[in-house]
Amino acid sequence: MFSEITGMTSCRTLSNGVKMPCVGFGTWQTPSGDVARDSVKKALEVGYRHIDTAAAYYNEESVGEGIRLSGVRREEIFITTKHWTSDRGFKQTVSAAEKSLKALGLDYLDLYLIHWPAVKKFSAAWAEINAETWRGFEKLYKDGKVRAIGVSNFLPEHLETLRARADIMPMVDQIEFHPGYIQKDAVDYCRRNEILVEAWSPLGCGRLLADPLVGRIAAAHGKSPAQTCVRYAMQHDVVPLPKSVHDERIAANAAVFDFELTDDEMNELDGMPKTGFSGYHPEDAPAG
Ligand code: A2P
């Protein structure tokens, strides 16, 4: 419920009862080494309790280091990583998760996601490939290696096809979501099926920060365009994952609990013309 979201430790509840802090810290395009380590540490120091990475970001080791250096207790942090397309299949999935756990220096994950669906453009067996990968996810979940399992960049067709072959439905779908790209069909599907939506690139990869409409609405609240975008996702009951490697921005992107966008402002942002994609469209995702 949005009314219960009052600060960085406020949580959304996944379909299996696991709690996820309402804003996560994104690390896509954050270089490994000092930058990833220090920005993750900073994020935890200023109150983030949810960190999002991926095997394909090549920064898991540094993210893990930042987590340890922060001194925040493991069980207070919600940590997500993602499985890459080259590790599709049951056995490969289980070993990929083990590799990520080792890189992060953890003994369990809070959330593990399939990064991209296999799609029919690249393989006639796409549905079976996703189902086999998912079987690995279900094993990791049943074995207690991950507290929740989900997908990323899955459109309703991919989710519906997976549902016919899965024992456990994904608890999360992480998709690109921001004003100008709200993927209404995917969000509606997830809502109907108790799948929590996370927003990657909630700032449109930074592109929205110069948008005149976002700027006008931000100014009306005395907030920045970035804060307005983070707030916009939250008011849609979506979990935003803003990324920054700058201390002041990391802190500012979390200062989103002292204002509320009006219904009219939300409608205006909903109606923004498409601002394009920030990454691949799922149907063009890497084949692995
Ligand atoms: P940087 O990491 O140099 O701060 P998204 O989360 O939508 O992918 O957007 C991330 C992009 O937006 C990055 O280029 C990031 O750059 C930039 N960014 C993040 N927060 C802010 C902010 N508060 N003000 C300006 N740019 C920001």
PDB file of C-alpha atoms and ligand atoms in Angstrom:
ATOM      1  CA  MET A   1       0.000   0.000   0.000  1.00  0.00           C
ATOM      2  CA  PHE A   2       1.397   3.378  -0.982  1.00  0.00           C
ATOM      3  CA  SER A   3       0.190   5.015   2.259  1.00  0.00           C
ATOM      4  CA  GLU A   4       2.617   2.807   4.210  1.00  0.00           C
ATOM      5  CA  ILE A   5       5.619   4.059   2.220  1.00  0.00           C
ATOM      6  CA  THR A   6       7.171   6.780   4.368  1.00  0.00           C
ATOM      7  CA  GLY A   7      10.949   6.288   4.193  1.00  0.00           C
ATOM      8  CA  MET A   8      13.818   4.239   2.801  1.00  0.00           C
ATOM      9  CA  THR A   9      13.117   1.352   5.189  1.00  0.00           C
ATOM     10  CA  SER A  10       9.445   1.151   4.174  1.00  0.00           C
ATOM     11  CA  CYS A  11       8.849  -2.050   2.282  1.00  0.00           C
ATOM     12  CA  ARG A  12       6.752  -3.598  -0.430  1.00  0.00           C
ATOM     13  CA  THR A  13       5.616  -7.168   0.214  1.00  0.00           C
ATOM     14  CA  LEU A  14       6.277  -9.821  -2.429  1.00  0.00           C
ATOM     15  CA  SER A  15       3.755 -12.589  -3.128  1.00  0.00           C
ATOM     16  CA  ASN A  16       5.696 -14.979  -0.852  1.00  0.00           C
ATOM     17  CA  GLY A  17       5.653 -12.494   2.057  1.00  0.00           C
ATOM     18  CA  VAL A  18       9.279 -11.323   1.680  1.00  0.00           C
ATOM     19  CA  LYS A  19       9.695  -7.585   2.284  1.00  0.00           C
ATOM     20  CA  MET A  20      11.550  -5.408  -0.227  1.00  0.00           C
ATOM     21  CA  PRO A  21      12.637  -1.843   0.653  1.00  0.00           C
ATOM     22  CA  CYS A  22      10.681   0.598  -1.533  1.00  0.00           C
ATOM     23  CA  VAL A  23      13.673   2.223  -3.297  1.00  0.00           C
ATOM     24  CA  GLY A  24      16.744   0.331  -4.474  1.00  0.00           C
ATOM     25  CA  PHE A  25      20.191   1.510  -5.466  1.00  0.00           C
ATOM     26  CA  GLY A  26      20.988   0.762  -9.118  1.00  0.00           C
ATOM     27  CA  THR A  27      24.489  -0.176 -10.265  1.00  0.00           C
ATOM     28  CA  TRP A  28      24.074  -0.680 -14.024  1.00  0.00           C
ATOM     29  CA  GLN A  29      27.005   1.046 -15.764  1.00  0.00           C
ATOM     30  CA  THR A  30      28.814   1.544 -12.460  1.00  0.00           C
ATOM     31  CA  PRO A  31      32.419   0.489 -13.048  1.00  0.00           C
ATOM     32  CA  SER A  32      33.842  -2.196 -10.780  1.00  0.00           C
ATOM     33  CA  GLY A  33      36.589  -1.229  -8.342  1.00  0.00           C
ATOM     34  CA  ASP A  34      36.606   1.899  -6.185  1.00  0.00           C
ATOM     35  CA  VAL A  35      33.623   3.505  -7.894  1.00  0.00           C
ATOM     36  CA  ALA A  36      31.217   0.616  -7.306  1.00  0.00           C
ATOM     37  CA  ARG A  37      32.596  -0.082  -3.821  1.00  0.00           C
ATOM     38  CA  ASP A  38      32.411   3.531  -2.646  1.00  0.00           C
ATOM     39  CA  SER A  39      29.033   4.341  -4.186  1.00  0.00           C
ATOM     40  CA  VAL A  40      27.407   1.250  -2.651  1.00  0.00           C
ATOM     41  CA  LYS A  41      28.951   2.066   0.725  1.00  0.00           C
ATOM     42  CA  LYS A  42      27.704   5.644   0.424  1.00  0.00           C
ATOM     43  CA  ALA A  43      24.210   4.503  -0.538  1.00  0.00           C
ATOM     44  CA  LEU A  44      23.996   2.329   2.565  1.00  0.00           C
ATOM     45  CA  GLU A  45      25.348   5.157   4.743  1.00  0.00           C
ATOM     46  CA  VAL A  46      22.630   7.545   3.544  1.00  0.00           C
ATOM     47  CA  GLY A  47      19.854   5.055   4.140  1.00  0.00           C
ATOM     48  CA  TYR A  48      19.355   2.804   1.110  1.00  0.00           C
ATOM     49  CA  ARG A  49      18.648  -0.762   2.229  1.00  0.00           C
ATOM     50  CA  HIS A  50      18.244  -2.327  -1.195  1.00  0.00           C
ATOM     51  CA  ILE A  51      21.069  -2.849  -3.706  1.00  0.00           C
ATOM     52  CA  ASP A  52      20.615  -4.074  -7.259  1.00  0.00           C
ATOM     53  CA  THR A  53      23.393  -5.565  -9.378  1.00  0.00           C
ATOM     54  CA  ALA A  54      23.839  -8.252 -12.052  1.00  0.00           C
ATOM     55  CA  ALA A  55      26.456 -10.723 -13.217  1.00  0.00           C
ATOM     56  CA  ALA A  56      26.584  -8.787 -16.492  1.00  0.00           C
ATOM     57  CA  TYR A  57      27.441  -5.519 -14.728  1.00  0.00           C
ATOM     58  CA  TYR A  58      30.822  -7.061 -13.838  1.00  0.00           C
ATOM     59  CA  ASN A  59      30.822  -5.247 -10.505  1.00  0.00           C
ATOM     60  CA  GLU A  60      29.492  -7.875  -8.070  1.00  0.00           C
ATOM     61  CA  GLU A  61      32.796  -8.186  -6.192  1.00  0.00           C
ATOM     62  CA  SER A  62      33.058  -4.445  -5.621  1.00  0.00           C
ATOM     63  CA  VAL A  63      29.371  -4.214  -4.704  1.00  0.00           C
ATOM     64  CA  GLY A  64      29.945  -6.940  -2.102  1.00  0.00           C
ATOM     65  CA  GLU A  65      32.955  -5.057  -0.774  1.00  0.00           C
ATOM     66  CA  GLY A  66      30.922  -1.842  -0.453  1.00  0.00           C
ATOM     67  CA  ILE A  67      28.238  -3.733   1.452  1.00  0.00           C
ATOM     68  CA  ARG A  68      30.769  -5.152   3.915  1.00  0.00           C
ATOM     69  CA  LEU A  69      32.555  -1.816   4.368  1.00  0.00           C
ATOM     70  CA  SER A  70      29.277  -0.038   5.145  1.00  0.00           C
ATOM     71  CA  GLY A  71      29.011  -1.944   8.418  1.00  0.00           C
ATOM     72  CA  VAL A  72      25.253  -2.369   7.898  1.00  0.00           C
ATOM     73  CA  ARG A  73      24.160  -5.834   8.967  1.00  0.00           C
ATOM     74  CA  ARG A  74      23.516  -8.292   6.132  1.00  0.00           C
ATOM     75  CA  GLU A  75      19.978  -9.055   7.235  1.00  0.00           C
ATOM     76  CA  GLU A  76      19.042  -5.368   7.060  1.00  0.00           C
ATOM     77  CA  ILE A  77      19.926  -5.198   3.353  1.00  0.00           C
ATOM     78  CA  PHE A  78      17.941  -6.528   0.418  1.00  0.00           C
ATOM     79  CA  ILE A  79      20.393  -7.683  -2.275  1.00  0.00           C
ATOM     80  CA  THR A  80      19.473  -8.566  -5.850  1.00  0.00           C
ATOM     81  CA  THR A  81      21.587  -9.935  -8.634  1.00  0.00           C
ATOM     82  CA  LYS A  82      20.725 -11.264 -12.083  1.00  0.00           C
ATOM     83  CA  HIS A  83      21.501 -14.304 -14.153  1.00  0.00           C
ATOM     84  CA  TRP A  84      23.017 -13.666 -17.582  1.00  0.00           C
ATOM     85  CA  THR A  85      21.778 -15.024 -20.895  1.00  0.00           C
ATOM     86  CA  SER A  86      24.882 -17.175 -21.461  1.00  0.00           C
ATOM     87  CA  ASP A  87      23.956 -19.233 -18.367  1.00  0.00           C
ATOM     88  CA  ARG A  88      20.536 -20.398 -19.547  1.00  0.00           C
ATOM     89  CA  GLY A  89      19.526 -23.954 -18.629  1.00  0.00           C
ATOM     90  CA  PHE A  90      19.016 -25.771 -15.327  1.00  0.00           C
ATOM     91  CA  LYS A  91      22.562 -26.738 -14.322  1.00  0.00           C
ATOM     92  CA  GLN A  92      24.158 -23.579 -15.685  1.00  0.00           C
ATOM     93  CA  THR A  93      21.671 -21.485 -13.708  1.00  0.00           C
ATOM     94  CA  VAL A  94      22.513 -23.167 -10.423  1.00  0.00           C
ATOM     95  CA  SER A  95      26.243 -22.690 -10.995  1.00  0.00           C
ATOM     96  CA  ALA A  96      25.754 -19.084 -12.153  1.00  0.00           C
ATOM     97  CA  ALA A  97      23.992 -18.293  -8.875  1.00  0.00           C
ATOM     98  CA  GLU A  98      26.828 -19.896  -6.924  1.00  0.00           C
ATOM     99  CA  LYS A  99      29.339 -17.819  -8.860  1.00  0.00           C
ATOM    100  CA  SER A 100      27.436 -14.609  -8.131  1.00  0.00           C
ATOM    101  CA  LEU A 101      27.128 -15.488  -4.438  1.00  0.00           C
ATOM    102  CA  LYS A 102      30.880 -16.052  -4.291  1.00  0.00           C
ATOM    103  CA  ALA A 103      31.632 -12.788  -6.110  1.00  0.00           C
ATOM    104  CA  LEU A 104      29.341 -10.850  -3.790  1.00  0.00           C
ATOM    105  CA  GLY A 105      30.720 -12.687  -0.735  1.00  0.00           C
ATOM    106  CA  LEU A 106      27.248 -13.742   0.388  1.00  0.00           C
ATOM    107  CA  ASP A 107      25.655 -17.000   1.431  1.00  0.00           C
ATOM    108  CA  TYR A 108      22.170 -16.100   0.225  1.00  0.00           C
ATOM    109  CA  LEU A 109      20.513 -13.597  -2.108  1.00  0.00           C
ATOM    110  CA  ASP A 110      17.315 -11.747  -1.370  1.00  0.00           C
ATOM    111  CA  LEU A 111      16.300 -11.797  -5.014  1.00  0.00           C
ATOM    112  CA  TYR A 112      17.637 -13.524  -8.114  1.00  0.00           C
ATOM    113  CA  LEU A 113      16.338 -12.487 -11.536  1.00  0.00           C
ATOM    114  CA  ILE A 114      16.499 -13.860 -15.068  1.00  0.00           C
ATOM    115  CA  HIS A 115      18.064 -10.815 -16.743  1.00  0.00           C
ATOM    116  CA  TRP A 116      16.457 -11.239 -20.192  1.00  0.00           C
ATOM    117  CA  PRO A 117      13.979 -13.743 -21.591  1.00  0.00           C
ATOM    118  CA  ALA A 118      14.952 -16.097 -24.382  1.00  0.00           C
ATOM    119  CA  VAL A 119      12.772 -14.929 -27.286  1.00  0.00           C
ATOM    120  CA  LYS A 120      11.378 -16.501 -30.420  1.00  0.00           C
ATOM    121  CA  LYS A 121      13.329 -14.212 -32.746  1.00  0.00           C
ATOM    122  CA  PHE A 122      16.501 -16.047 -31.718  1.00  0.00           C
ATOM    123  CA  SER A 123      15.254 -19.536 -30.854  1.00  0.00           C
ATOM    124  CA  ALA A 124      12.201 -21.622 -31.689  1.00  0.00           C
ATOM    125  CA  ALA A 125      12.743 -23.329 -28.307  1.00  0.00           C
ATOM    126  CA  TRP A 126      12.552 -20.023 -26.391  1.00  0.00           C
ATOM    127  CA  ALA A 127       9.684 -21.101 -24.124  1.00  0.00           C
ATOM    128  CA  GLU A 128      11.448 -24.323 -23.101  1.00  0.00           C
ATOM    129  CA  ILE A 129      14.741 -22.515 -22.578  1.00  0.00           C
ATOM    130  CA  ASN A 130      13.081 -20.056 -20.201  1.00  0.00           C
ATOM    131  CA  ALA A 131      11.299 -22.922 -18.431  1.00  0.00           C
ATOM    132  CA  GLU A 132      14.563 -24.861 -17.941  1.00  0.00           C
ATOM    133  CA  THR A 133      16.312 -21.777 -16.582  1.00  0.00           C
ATOM    134  CA  TRP A 134      13.358 -21.164 -14.302  1.00  0.00           C
ATOM    135  CA  ARG A 135      13.590 -24.731 -12.991  1.00  0.00           C
ATOM    136  CA  GLY A 136      17.059 -23.767 -11.764  1.00  0.00           C
ATOM    137  CA  PHE A 137      15.562 -20.707 -10.082  1.00  0.00           C
ATOM    138  CA  GLU A 138      12.920 -22.846  -8.371  1.00  0.00           C
ATOM    139  CA  LYS A 139      15.636 -25.181  -7.071  1.00  0.00           C
ATOM    140  CA  LEU A 140      17.677 -22.270  -5.704  1.00  0.00           C
ATOM    141  CA  TYR A 141      14.543 -20.964  -4.005  1.00  0.00           C
ATOM    142  CA  LYS A 142      13.591 -24.340  -2.529  1.00  0.00           C
ATOM    143  CA  ASP A 143      17.173 -24.844  -1.323  1.00  0.00           C
ATOM    144  CA  GLY A 144      17.115 -21.501   0.516  1.00  0.00           C
ATOM    145  CA  LYS A 145      19.895 -19.906  -1.561  1.00  0.00           C
ATOM    146  CA  VAL A 146      17.551 -17.095  -2.589  1.00  0.00           C
ATOM    147  CA  ARG A 147      14.648 -15.624  -0.641  1.00  0.00           C
ATOM    148  CA  ALA A 148      12.715 -14.631  -3.762  1.00  0.00           C
ATOM    149  CA  ILE A 149      12.906 -15.298  -7.500  1.00  0.00           C
ATOM    150  CA  GLY A 150      11.832 -13.232 -10.446  1.00  0.00           C
ATOM    151  CA  VAL A 151      12.528 -12.046 -13.946  1.00  0.00           C
ATOM    152  CA  SER A 152      13.596  -8.901 -15.724  1.00  0.00           C
ATOM    153  CA  ASN A 153      12.454  -7.539 -19.071  1.00  0.00           C
ATOM    154  CA  PHE A 154       9.684 -10.135 -19.378  1.00  0.00           C
ATOM    155  CA  LEU A 155       6.630  -8.974 -21.315  1.00  0.00           C
ATOM    156  CA  PRO A 156       3.184 -10.528 -20.686  1.00  0.00           C
ATOM    157  CA  GLU A 157       3.716 -13.112 -23.445  1.00  0.00           C
ATOM    158  CA  HIS A 158       6.920 -14.327 -21.786  1.00  0.00           C
ATOM    159  CA  LEU A 159       5.306 -14.419 -18.346  1.00  0.00           C
ATOM    160  CA  GLU A 160       2.175 -16.174 -19.566  1.00  0.00           C
ATOM    161  CA  THR A 161       4.256 -18.821 -21.356  1.00  0.00           C
ATOM    162  CA  LEU A 162       6.403 -19.331 -18.274  1.00  0.00           C
ATOM    163  CA  ARG A 163       3.330 -19.648 -16.075  1.00  0.00           C
ATOM    164  CA  ALA A 164       2.168 -22.691 -18.069  1.00  0.00           C
ATOM    165  CA  ARG A 165       5.467 -24.456 -17.288  1.00  0.00           C
ATOM    166  CA  ALA A 166       6.367 -23.210 -13.793  1.00  0.00           C
ATOM    167  CA  ASP A 167       5.626 -24.494 -10.288  1.00  0.00           C
ATOM    168  CA  ILE A 168       6.245 -21.081  -8.748  1.00  0.00           C
ATOM    169  CA  MET A 169       5.355 -17.806 -10.454  1.00  0.00           C
ATOM    170  CA  PRO A 170       7.977 -15.035 -10.527  1.00  0.00           C
ATOM    171  CA  MET A 171       7.580 -12.653  -7.597  1.00  0.00           C
ATOM    172  CA  VAL A 172       9.144  -9.688  -9.418  1.00  0.00           C
ATOM    173  CA  ASP A 173       9.516  -8.312 -12.949  1.00  0.00           C
ATOM    174  CA  GLN A 174      12.173  -5.626 -13.309  1.00  0.00           C
ATOM    175  CA  ILE A 175      11.514  -3.547 -16.433  1.00  0.00           C
ATOM    176  CA  GLU A 176      12.410  -0.161 -17.825  1.00  0.00           C
ATOM    177  CA  PHE A 177       9.857   2.247 -16.353  1.00  0.00           C
ATOM    178  CA  HIS A 178       9.815   6.044 -16.241  1.00  0.00           C
ATOM    179  CA  PRO A 179       7.696   8.930 -17.539  1.00  0.00           C
ATOM    180  CA  GLY A 180       7.591   8.440 -21.278  1.00  0.00           C
ATOM    181  CA  TYR A 181       7.953   4.663 -21.029  1.00  0.00           C
ATOM    182  CA  ILE A 182       5.478   3.156 -18.597  1.00  0.00           C
ATOM    183  CA  GLN A 183       4.931  -0.247 -20.258  1.00  0.00           C
ATOM    184  CA  LYS A 184       1.289  -0.275 -19.224  1.00  0.00           C
ATOM    185  CA  ASP A 185       0.496  -3.785 -20.535  1.00  0.00           C
ATOM    186  CA  ALA A 186       3.381  -5.333 -18.615  1.00  0.00           C
ATOM    187  CA  VAL A 187       2.606  -3.394 -15.430  1.00  0.00           C
ATOM    188  CA  ASP A 188      -1.104  -4.293 -15.600  1.00  0.00           C
ATOM    189  CA  TYR A 189      -0.283  -7.958 -16.184  1.00  0.00           C
ATOM    190  CA  CYS A 190       2.061  -7.965 -13.187  1.00  0.00           C
ATOM    191  CA  ARG A 191      -0.504  -6.268 -10.986  1.00  0.00           C
ATOM    192  CA  ARG A 192      -3.168  -8.841 -11.880  1.00  0.00           C
ATOM    193  CA  ASN A 193      -0.731 -11.650 -11.106  1.00  0.00           C
ATOM    194  CA  GLU A 194       0.799 -10.393  -7.835  1.00  0.00           C
ATOM    195  CA  ILE A 195       4.163  -9.733  -9.479  1.00  0.00           C
ATOM    196  CA  LEU A 196       5.919  -6.686  -8.066  1.00  0.00           C
ATOM    197  CA  VAL A 197       7.309  -4.309 -10.686  1.00  0.00           C
ATOM    198  CA  GLU A 198      10.758  -2.769 -10.282  1.00  0.00           C
ATOM    199  CA  ALA A 199      11.879   0.139 -12.473  1.00  0.00           C
ATOM    200  CA  TRP A 200      15.294   0.081 -14.062  1.00  0.00           C
ATOM    201  CA  SER A 201      16.448   3.450 -15.344  1.00  0.00           C
ATOM    202  CA  PRO A 202      13.730   5.364 -13.458  1.00  0.00           C
ATOM    203  CA  LEU A 203      15.438   8.590 -14.638  1.00  0.00           C
ATOM    204  CA  GLY A 204      15.354   7.380 -18.249  1.00  0.00           C
ATOM    205  CA  CYS A 205      19.093   6.860 -17.938  1.00  0.00           C
ATOM    206  CA  GLY A 206      19.395  10.567 -17.093  1.00  0.00           C
ATOM    207  CA  ARG A 207      17.556  11.713 -20.246  1.00  0.00           C
ATOM    208  CA  LEU A 208      14.465  12.867 -18.342  1.00  0.00           C
ATOM    209  CA  LEU A 209      16.422  15.266 -16.189  1.00  0.00           C
ATOM    210  CA  ALA A 210      16.294  17.928 -18.917  1.00  0.00           C
ATOM    211  CA  ASP A 211      12.661  17.313 -19.869  1.00  0.00           C
ATOM    212  CA  PRO A 212      10.552  20.509 -19.614  1.00  0.00           C
ATOM    213  CA  LEU A 213       7.434  18.817 -18.204  1.00  0.00           C
ATOM    214  CA  VAL A 214       9.392  16.901 -15.548  1.00  0.00           C
ATOM    215  CA  GLY A 215      11.248  20.158 -14.776  1.00  0.00           C
ATOM    216  CA  ARG A 216       8.028  22.149 -14.354  1.00  0.00           C
ATOM    217  CA  ILE A 217       6.478  19.578 -12.030  1.00  0.00           C
ATOM    218  CA  ALA A 218       9.705  19.273 -10.041  1.00  0.00           C
ATOM    219  CA  ALA A 219       9.932  23.062  -9.612  1.00  0.00           C
ATOM    220  CA  ALA A 220       6.327  23.227  -8.359  1.00  0.00           C
ATOM    221  CA  HIS A 221       7.439  21.041  -5.414  1.00  0.00           C
ATOM    222  CA  GLY A 222      10.871  22.571  -4.916  1.00  0.00           C
ATOM    223  CA  LYS A 223      12.413  19.202  -5.858  1.00  0.00           C
ATOM    224  CA  SER A 224      14.768  18.078  -8.638  1.00  0.00           C
ATOM    225  CA  PRO A 225      13.714  16.273 -11.827  1.00  0.00           C
ATOM    226  CA  ALA A 226      15.503  13.142 -10.545  1.00  0.00           C
ATOM    227  CA  GLN A 227      13.549  13.188  -7.273  1.00  0.00           C
ATOM    228  CA  THR A 228      10.341  13.710  -9.253  1.00  0.00           C
ATOM    229  CA  CYS A 229      11.052  10.618 -11.374  1.00  0.00           C
ATOM    230  CA  VAL A 230      11.846   8.477  -8.320  1.00  0.00           C
ATOM    231  CA  ARG A 231       8.664   9.666  -6.641  1.00  0.00           C
ATOM    232  CA  TYR A 232       6.642   9.045  -9.806  1.00  0.00           C
ATOM    233  CA  ALA A 233       7.613   5.352  -9.831  1.00  0.00           C
ATOM    234  CA  MET A 234       6.863   5.021  -6.112  1.00  0.00           C
ATOM    235  CA  GLN A 235       3.401   6.535  -6.522  1.00  0.00           C
ATOM    236  CA  HIS A 236       2.764   3.913  -9.204  1.00  0.00           C
ATOM    237  CA  ASP A 237       3.630   1.241  -6.589  1.00  0.00           C
ATOM    238  CA  VAL A 238       6.738   0.444  -8.615  1.00  0.00           C
ATOM    239  CA  VAL A 239      10.144   0.075  -6.907  1.00  0.00           C
ATOM    240  CA  PRO A 240      12.628   2.511  -8.517  1.00  0.00           C
ATOM    241  CA  LEU A 241      16.343   1.672  -8.747  1.00  0.00           C
ATOM    242  CA  PRO A 242      18.040   5.022  -9.399  1.00  0.00           C
ATOM    243  CA  LYS A 243      21.741   4.785 -10.188  1.00  0.00           C
ATOM    244  CA  SER A 244      24.408   7.363  -9.414  1.00  0.00           C
ATOM    245  CA  VAL A 245      28.087   7.332  -8.582  1.00  0.00           C
ATOM    246  CA  HIS A 246      28.064  10.835  -7.050  1.00  0.00           C
ATOM    247  CA  ASP A 247      27.609  11.174  -3.300  1.00  0.00           C
ATOM    248  CA  GLU A 248      25.315  14.192  -3.387  1.00  0.00           C
ATOM    249  CA  ARG A 249      23.090  12.642  -6.068  1.00  0.00           C
ATOM    250  CA  ILE A 250      22.950   9.306  -4.255  1.00  0.00           C
ATOM    251  CA  ALA A 251      21.645  11.115  -1.175  1.00  0.00           C
ATOM    252  CA  ALA A 252      19.321  13.442  -3.105  1.00  0.00           C
ATOM    253  CA  ASN A 253      17.697  10.574  -5.027  1.00  0.00           C
ATOM    254  CA  ALA A 254      16.601   9.136  -1.683  1.00  0.00           C
ATOM    255  CA  ALA A 255      15.063  12.403  -0.389  1.00  0.00           C
ATOM    256  CA  VAL A 256      11.670  11.640  -1.885  1.00  0.00           C
ATOM    257  CA  PHE A 257       9.404  11.278   1.123  1.00  0.00           C
ATOM    258  CA  ASP A 258       8.532  14.937   1.810  1.00  0.00           C
ATOM    259  CA  PHE A 259       6.341  15.681  -1.214  1.00  0.00           C
ATOM    260  CA  GLU A 260       3.544  14.096  -3.186  1.00  0.00           C
ATOM    261  CA  LEU A 261       2.710  14.393  -6.876  1.00  0.00           C
ATOM    262  CA  THR A 262      -0.934  15.301  -7.462  1.00  0.00           C
ATOM    263  CA  ASP A 263      -3.265  13.135  -9.555  1.00  0.00           C
ATOM    264  CA  ASP A 264      -3.097  15.754 -12.326  1.00  0.00           C
ATOM    265  CA  GLU A 265       0.711  15.691 -12.289  1.00  0.00           C
ATOM    266  CA  MET A 266       0.758  11.885 -12.367  1.00  0.00           C
ATOM    267  CA  ASN A 267      -1.646  11.968 -15.343  1.00  0.00           C
ATOM    268  CA  GLU A 268       0.503  14.497 -17.164  1.00  0.00           C
ATOM    269  CA  LEU A 269       3.603  12.361 -16.653  1.00  0.00           C
ATOM    270  CA  ASP A 270       1.668   9.223 -17.678  1.00  0.00           C
ATOM    271  CA  GLY A 271       0.740  10.961 -20.923  1.00  0.00           C
ATOM    272  CA  MET A 272       4.251  12.056 -21.891  1.00  0.00           C
ATOM    273  CA  PRO A 273       5.258  11.103 -25.418  1.00  0.00           C
ATOM    274  CA  LYS A 274       7.541   8.084 -25.656  1.00  0.00           C
ATOM    275  CA  THR A 275      11.081   9.056 -24.777  1.00  0.00           C
ATOM    276  CA  GLY A 276      12.550   5.892 -26.305  1.00  0.00           C
ATOM    277  CA  PHE A 277      14.284   2.948 -24.747  1.00  0.00           C
ATOM    278  CA  SER A 278      17.300   3.106 -22.484  1.00  0.00           C
ATOM    279  CA  GLY A 279      18.489  -0.384 -23.353  1.00  0.00           C
ATOM    280  CA  TYR A 280      17.353  -3.315 -25.464  1.00  0.00           C
ATOM    281  CA  HIS A 281      13.747  -4.047 -26.232  1.00  0.00           C
ATOM    282  CA  PRO A 282      13.145  -7.571 -24.839  1.00  0.00           C
ATOM    283  CA  GLU A 283      12.520  -8.982 -28.316  1.00  0.00           C
ATOM    284  CA  ASP A 284      16.026  -7.843 -29.307  1.00  0.00           C
ATOM    285  CA  ALA A 285      17.734  -8.920 -26.095  1.00  0.00           C
ATOM    286  CA  PRO A 286      21.137 -10.583 -26.297  1.00  0.00           C
ATOM    287  CA  ALA A 287      20.834 -14.168 -27.429  1.00  0.00           C
ATOM    288  CA  GLY A 288      23.407 -15.476 -24.961  1.00  0.00           C
TER     289      GLY A 288
HETATM  290  P1  A2P B   1      25.907   9.613 -12.357  1.00  0.00           P
HETATM  291  O1  A2P B   1      26.057   8.162 -11.998  1.00  0.00           O
HETATM  292  O2  A2P B   1      27.145  10.200 -12.963  1.00  0.00           O
HETATM  293  O3  A2P B   1      25.342  10.439 -11.233  1.00  0.00           O
HETATM  294  P2  A2P B   1      18.949   5.821 -14.364  1.00  0.00           P
HETATM  295  O4  A2P B   1      18.941   5.492 -12.909  1.00  0.00           O
HETATM  296  O5  A2P B   1      17.630   6.200 -14.926  1.00  0.00           O
HETATM  297  O6  A2P B   1      19.616   4.735 -15.209  1.00  0.00           O
HETATM  298  O7  A2P B   1      19.856   7.126 -14.558  1.00  0.00           O
HETATM  299  C1  A2P B   1      21.207   7.095 -14.256  1.00  0.00           C
HETATM  300  C2  A2P B   1      21.880   8.282 -14.924  1.00  0.00           C
HETATM  301  O8  A2P B   1      21.407   9.498 -14.349  1.00  0.00           O
HETATM  302  C3  A2P B   1      23.350   8.234 -14.718  1.00  0.00           C
HETATM  303  O9  A2P B   1      23.961   8.783 -15.869  1.00  0.00           O
HETATM  304  C4  A2P B   1      23.582   9.137 -13.497  1.00  0.00           C
HETATM  305  O10 A2P B   1      24.856   9.716 -13.571  1.00  0.00           O
HETATM  306  C5  A2P B   1      22.513  10.191 -13.693  1.00  0.00           C
HETATM  307  N1  A2P B   1      21.968  10.699 -12.412  1.00  0.00           N
HETATM  308  C6  A2P B   1      21.551   9.977 -11.363  1.00  0.00           C
HETATM  309  N2  A2P B   1      21.061  10.764 -10.389  1.00  0.00           N
HETATM  310  C7  A2P B   1      21.184  12.024 -10.834  1.00  0.00           C
HETATM  311  C8  A2P B   1      20.855  13.289 -10.280  1.00  0.00           C
HETATM  312  N3  A2P B   1      20.317  13.395  -9.079  1.00  0.00           N
HETATM  313  N4  A2P B   1      21.124  14.407 -11.024  1.00  0.00           N
HETATM  314  C9  A2P B   1      21.683  14.290 -12.250  1.00  0.00           C
HETATM  315  N5  A2P B   1      22.018  13.128 -12.826  1.00  0.00           N
HETATM  316  C10 A2P B   1      21.762  11.991 -12.137  1.00  0.00           C
END
